[in-house]
Tab-separated table of C-alpha atoms and ligand atoms in Angstrom:
chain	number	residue	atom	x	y	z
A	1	UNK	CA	-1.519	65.127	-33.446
A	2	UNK	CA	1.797	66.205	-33.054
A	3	UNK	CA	3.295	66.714	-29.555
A	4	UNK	CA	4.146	70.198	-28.563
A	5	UNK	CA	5.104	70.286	-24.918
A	6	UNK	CA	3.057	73.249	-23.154
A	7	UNK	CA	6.398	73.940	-20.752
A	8	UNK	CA	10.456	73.791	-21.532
A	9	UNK	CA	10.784	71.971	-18.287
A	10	UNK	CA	8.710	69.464	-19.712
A	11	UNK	CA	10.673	66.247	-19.920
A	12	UNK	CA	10.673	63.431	-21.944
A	13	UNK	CA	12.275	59.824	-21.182
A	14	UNK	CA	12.904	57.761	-23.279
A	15	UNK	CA	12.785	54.144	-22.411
A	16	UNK	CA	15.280	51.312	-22.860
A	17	UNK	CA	15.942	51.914	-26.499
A	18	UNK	CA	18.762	49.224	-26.773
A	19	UNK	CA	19.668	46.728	-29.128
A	20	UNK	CA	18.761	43.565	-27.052
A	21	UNK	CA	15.406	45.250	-27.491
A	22	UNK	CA	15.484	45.727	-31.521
A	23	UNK	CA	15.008	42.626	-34.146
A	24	UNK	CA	18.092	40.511	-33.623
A	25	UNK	CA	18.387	41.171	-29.681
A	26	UNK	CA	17.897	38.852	-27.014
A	27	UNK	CA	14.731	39.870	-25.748
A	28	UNK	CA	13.710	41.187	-28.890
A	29	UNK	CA	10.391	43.453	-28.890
A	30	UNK	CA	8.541	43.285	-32.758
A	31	UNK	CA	9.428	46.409	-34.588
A	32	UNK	CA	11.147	47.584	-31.769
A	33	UNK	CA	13.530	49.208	-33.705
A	34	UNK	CA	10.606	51.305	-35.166
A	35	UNK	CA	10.323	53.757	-32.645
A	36	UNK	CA	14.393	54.969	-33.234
A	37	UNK	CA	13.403	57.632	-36.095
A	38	UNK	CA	10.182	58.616	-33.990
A	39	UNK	CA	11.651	58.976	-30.444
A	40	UNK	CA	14.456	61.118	-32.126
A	41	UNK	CA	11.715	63.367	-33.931
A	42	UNK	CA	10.462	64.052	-30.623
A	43	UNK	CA	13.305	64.656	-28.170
A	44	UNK	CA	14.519	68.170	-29.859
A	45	UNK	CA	10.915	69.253	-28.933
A	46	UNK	CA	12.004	68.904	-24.882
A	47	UNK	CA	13.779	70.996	-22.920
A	48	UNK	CA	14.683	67.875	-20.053
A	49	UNK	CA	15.205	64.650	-22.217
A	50	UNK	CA	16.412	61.592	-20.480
A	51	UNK	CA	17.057	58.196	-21.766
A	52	UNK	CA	16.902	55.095	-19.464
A	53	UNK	CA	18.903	51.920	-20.222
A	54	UNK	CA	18.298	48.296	-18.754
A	55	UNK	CA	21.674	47.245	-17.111
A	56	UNK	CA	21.724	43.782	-15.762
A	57	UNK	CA	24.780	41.954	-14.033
A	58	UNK	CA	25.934	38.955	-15.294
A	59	UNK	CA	23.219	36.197	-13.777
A	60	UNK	CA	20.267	39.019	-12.723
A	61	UNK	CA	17.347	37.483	-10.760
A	62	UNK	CA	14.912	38.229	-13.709
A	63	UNK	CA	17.058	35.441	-16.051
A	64	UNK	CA	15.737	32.338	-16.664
A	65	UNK	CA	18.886	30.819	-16.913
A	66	UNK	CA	19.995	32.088	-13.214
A	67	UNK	CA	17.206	29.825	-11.802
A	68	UNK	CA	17.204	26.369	-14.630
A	69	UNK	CA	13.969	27.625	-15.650
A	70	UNK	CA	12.130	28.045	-19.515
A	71	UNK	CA	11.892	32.354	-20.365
A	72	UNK	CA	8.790	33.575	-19.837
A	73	UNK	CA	8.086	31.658	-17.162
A	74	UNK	CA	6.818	33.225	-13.981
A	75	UNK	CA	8.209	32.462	-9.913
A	76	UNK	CA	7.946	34.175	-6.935
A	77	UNK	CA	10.525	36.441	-5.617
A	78	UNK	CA	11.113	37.774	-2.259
A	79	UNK	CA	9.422	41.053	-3.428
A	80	UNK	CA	6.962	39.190	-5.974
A	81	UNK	CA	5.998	37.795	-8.899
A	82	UNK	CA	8.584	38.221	-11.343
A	83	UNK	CA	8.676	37.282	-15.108
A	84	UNK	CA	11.807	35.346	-16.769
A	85	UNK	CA	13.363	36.384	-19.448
A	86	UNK	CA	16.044	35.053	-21.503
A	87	UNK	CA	19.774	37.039	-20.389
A	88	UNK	CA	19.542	40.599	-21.812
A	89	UNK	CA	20.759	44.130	-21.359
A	90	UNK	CA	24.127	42.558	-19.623
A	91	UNK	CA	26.308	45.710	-18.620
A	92	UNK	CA	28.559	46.345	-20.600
A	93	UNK	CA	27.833	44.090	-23.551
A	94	UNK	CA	26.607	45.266	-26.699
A	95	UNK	CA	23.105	44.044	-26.223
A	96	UNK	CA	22.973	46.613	-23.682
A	97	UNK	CA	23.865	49.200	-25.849
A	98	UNK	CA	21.466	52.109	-26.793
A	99	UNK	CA	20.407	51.694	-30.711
A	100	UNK	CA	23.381	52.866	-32.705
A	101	UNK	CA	20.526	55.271	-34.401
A	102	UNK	CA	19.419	56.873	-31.294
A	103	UNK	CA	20.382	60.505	-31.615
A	104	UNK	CA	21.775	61.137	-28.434
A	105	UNK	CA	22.479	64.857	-28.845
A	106	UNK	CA	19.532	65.911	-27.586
A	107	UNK	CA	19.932	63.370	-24.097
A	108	UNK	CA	20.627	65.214	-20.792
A	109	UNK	CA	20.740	62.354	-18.422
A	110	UNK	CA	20.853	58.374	-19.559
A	111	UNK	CA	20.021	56.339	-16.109
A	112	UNK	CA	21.017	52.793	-15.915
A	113	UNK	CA	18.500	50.371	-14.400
A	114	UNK	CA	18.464	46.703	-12.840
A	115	UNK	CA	22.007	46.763	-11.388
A	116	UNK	CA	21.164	45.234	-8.377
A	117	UNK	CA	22.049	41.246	-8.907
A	118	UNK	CA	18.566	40.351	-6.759
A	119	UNK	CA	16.182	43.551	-7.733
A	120	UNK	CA	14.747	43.681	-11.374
A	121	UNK	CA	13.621	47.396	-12.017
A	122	UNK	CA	11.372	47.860	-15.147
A	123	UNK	CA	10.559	51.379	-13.694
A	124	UNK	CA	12.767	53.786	-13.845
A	125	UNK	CA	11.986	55.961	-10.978
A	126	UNK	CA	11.063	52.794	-8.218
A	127	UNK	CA	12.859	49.424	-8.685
A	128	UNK	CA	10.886	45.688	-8.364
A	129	UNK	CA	11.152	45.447	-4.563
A	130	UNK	CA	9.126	48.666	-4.594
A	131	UNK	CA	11.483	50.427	-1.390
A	132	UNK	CA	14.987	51.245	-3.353
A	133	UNK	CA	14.124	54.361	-5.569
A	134	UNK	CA	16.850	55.373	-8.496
A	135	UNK	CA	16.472	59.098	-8.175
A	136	UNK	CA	14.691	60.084	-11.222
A	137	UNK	CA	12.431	61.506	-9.506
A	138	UNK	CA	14.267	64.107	-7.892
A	139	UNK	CA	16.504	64.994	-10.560
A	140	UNK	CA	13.280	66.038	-12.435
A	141	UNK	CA	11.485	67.406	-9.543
A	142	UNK	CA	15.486	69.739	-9.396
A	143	UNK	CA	15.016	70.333	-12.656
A	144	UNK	CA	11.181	71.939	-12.410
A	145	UNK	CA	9.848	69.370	-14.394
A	146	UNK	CA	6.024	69.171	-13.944
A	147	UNK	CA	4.671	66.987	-16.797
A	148	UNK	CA	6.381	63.447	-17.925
A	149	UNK	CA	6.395	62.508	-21.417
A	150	UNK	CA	7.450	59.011	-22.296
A	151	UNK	CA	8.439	56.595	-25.124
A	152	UNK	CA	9.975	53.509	-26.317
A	153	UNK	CA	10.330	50.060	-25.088
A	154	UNK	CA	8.380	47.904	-24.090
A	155	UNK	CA	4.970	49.675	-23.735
A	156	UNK	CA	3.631	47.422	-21.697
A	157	UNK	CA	6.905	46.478	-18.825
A	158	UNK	CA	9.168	49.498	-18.670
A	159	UNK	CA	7.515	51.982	-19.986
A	160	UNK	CA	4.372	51.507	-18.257
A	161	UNK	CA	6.136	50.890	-14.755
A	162	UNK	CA	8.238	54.285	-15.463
A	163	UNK	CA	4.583	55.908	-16.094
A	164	UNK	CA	3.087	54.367	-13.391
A	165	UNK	CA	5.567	55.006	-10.952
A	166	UNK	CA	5.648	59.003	-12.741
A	167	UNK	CA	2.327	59.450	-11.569
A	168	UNK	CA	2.286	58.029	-8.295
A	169	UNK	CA	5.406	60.568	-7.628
A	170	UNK	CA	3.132	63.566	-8.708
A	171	UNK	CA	3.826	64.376	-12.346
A	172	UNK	CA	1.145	64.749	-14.794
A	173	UNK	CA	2.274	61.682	-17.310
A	174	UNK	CA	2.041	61.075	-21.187
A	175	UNK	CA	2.908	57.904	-22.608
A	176	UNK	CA	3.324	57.985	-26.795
A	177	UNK	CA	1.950	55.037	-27.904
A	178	UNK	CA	3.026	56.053	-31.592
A	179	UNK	CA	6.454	56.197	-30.198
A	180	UNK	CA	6.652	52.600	-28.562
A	181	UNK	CA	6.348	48.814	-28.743
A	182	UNK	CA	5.029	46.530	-26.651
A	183	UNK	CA	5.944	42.861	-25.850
A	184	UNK	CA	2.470	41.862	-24.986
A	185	UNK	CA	2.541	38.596	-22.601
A	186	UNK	CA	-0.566	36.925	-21.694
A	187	UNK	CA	-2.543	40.507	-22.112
A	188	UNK	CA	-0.210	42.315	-20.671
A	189	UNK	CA	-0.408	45.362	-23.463
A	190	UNK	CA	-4.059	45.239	-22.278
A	191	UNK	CA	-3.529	45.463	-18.873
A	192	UNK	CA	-1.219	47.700	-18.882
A	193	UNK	CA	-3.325	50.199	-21.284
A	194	UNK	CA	-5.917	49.773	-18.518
A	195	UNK	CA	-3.705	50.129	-15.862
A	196	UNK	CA	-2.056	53.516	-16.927
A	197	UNK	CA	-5.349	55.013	-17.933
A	198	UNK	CA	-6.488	54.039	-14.234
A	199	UNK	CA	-3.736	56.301	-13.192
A	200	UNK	CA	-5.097	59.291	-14.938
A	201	UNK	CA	-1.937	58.738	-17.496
A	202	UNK	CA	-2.971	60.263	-20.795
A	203	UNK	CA	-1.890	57.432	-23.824
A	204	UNK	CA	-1.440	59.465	-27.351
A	205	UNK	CA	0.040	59.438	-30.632
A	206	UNK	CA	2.671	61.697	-31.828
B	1	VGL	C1	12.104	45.242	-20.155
B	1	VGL	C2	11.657	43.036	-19.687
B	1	VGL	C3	12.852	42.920	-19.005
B	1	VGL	C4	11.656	46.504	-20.825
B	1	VGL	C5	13.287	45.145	-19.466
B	1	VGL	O1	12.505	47.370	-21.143
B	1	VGL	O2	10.440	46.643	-21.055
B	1	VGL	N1	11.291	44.181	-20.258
B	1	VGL	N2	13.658	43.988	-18.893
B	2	ZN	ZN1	15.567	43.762	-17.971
């Protein structure tokens, strides 16, 4: 069913749609670049629309190659368990980039994530140690915004830590499925679906 947001402060965010993301990236999510023409059908539809973008230094903590070990491996961090991935989203590169298709007219706010050289931050809102917040959530509290819409990539890291973290900082959350991708690691799409619905976050199509 198509979307129609009840509210014109209700916002959407739109999640790390960036080229190291999309077929031929780094960390490349399948058919990631799928959800370009169907996150930009949604955004005129909001009257808050922010875009998030994944902005690593050079050597980030969540890079294999900063600690000699295979991606997708797994270690413990001083703030947890964190997942290694191959370098991506380096700021300033091109992988970093938002998709050249991304209509960024409609884009109020983009917020860069991960910055920190030892703090990963797939949420948007709350980074991985779980203490240092970005601010999201006051700009949209400032703003009026009530209800959280979300989309992009990947369904089941970022955008499902942005949700999650949405809800625990009081907004009423939607996550469009239709309107992401998912990288899906050892069940993590799963878990994450189970996760989010756990939260009272509503998962629908556009
Ligand atoms: C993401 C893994 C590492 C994401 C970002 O955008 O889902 N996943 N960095
Ligand atoms: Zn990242």
């Amino acid at each position: 069913m198509p979307i129609t947001p009840a509210s014109p402060q209700d916002a959407l965010v739109i999640v790390d749609v960036q080229n190291d993301f999309c077929p031929g990236g780094a960390l490349a999510v399948a058919e990631g670049d799928a959800v370009v023409p169907l996150v930009n059908a949604l955004s005129p539809r909001f009257g808050i629309v922010v875009a998030t973008q994944d902005w690593h230094t050079p050597g980030h903590v969540s890079f294999a190659s900063s600690h000699g070990r295979a991606p997708f491996e797994t270690i413990d961090l001083s703030y947890g368990a964190q997942v290694l991935w191959p370098d991506h989203c380096i700021m300033g590169q091109p992988g970093a980039d938002l998709h050249a298709g991304l209509d960024l007219a409609p884009v109020q706010l983009v917020l860069r994530k991960g910055f920190h050289p030892e703090i990963d931050s797939y949420s948007a809102f709350r980074e991985a140690d779980r203490e240092t917040d970005t601010g999201l959530a006051g700009y949209l509290r400032e703003r009026g915004a009530a209800h959280v819409y979300l989309a992009g990539l990947a369904t089941d890291f970022c955008v499902a830590w942005t949700a999650l973290d949405a809800r625990a900082a009081g907004f009423e959350v939607t996550v469009v499925e239709s309107a992401s991708r998912a990288i899906d690691l050892n069940g993590s799409l799963d878990a994450a679906r189970r996760a989010m619905r756990e939260a009272g976050i509503a998962l629908v199509s556009d």
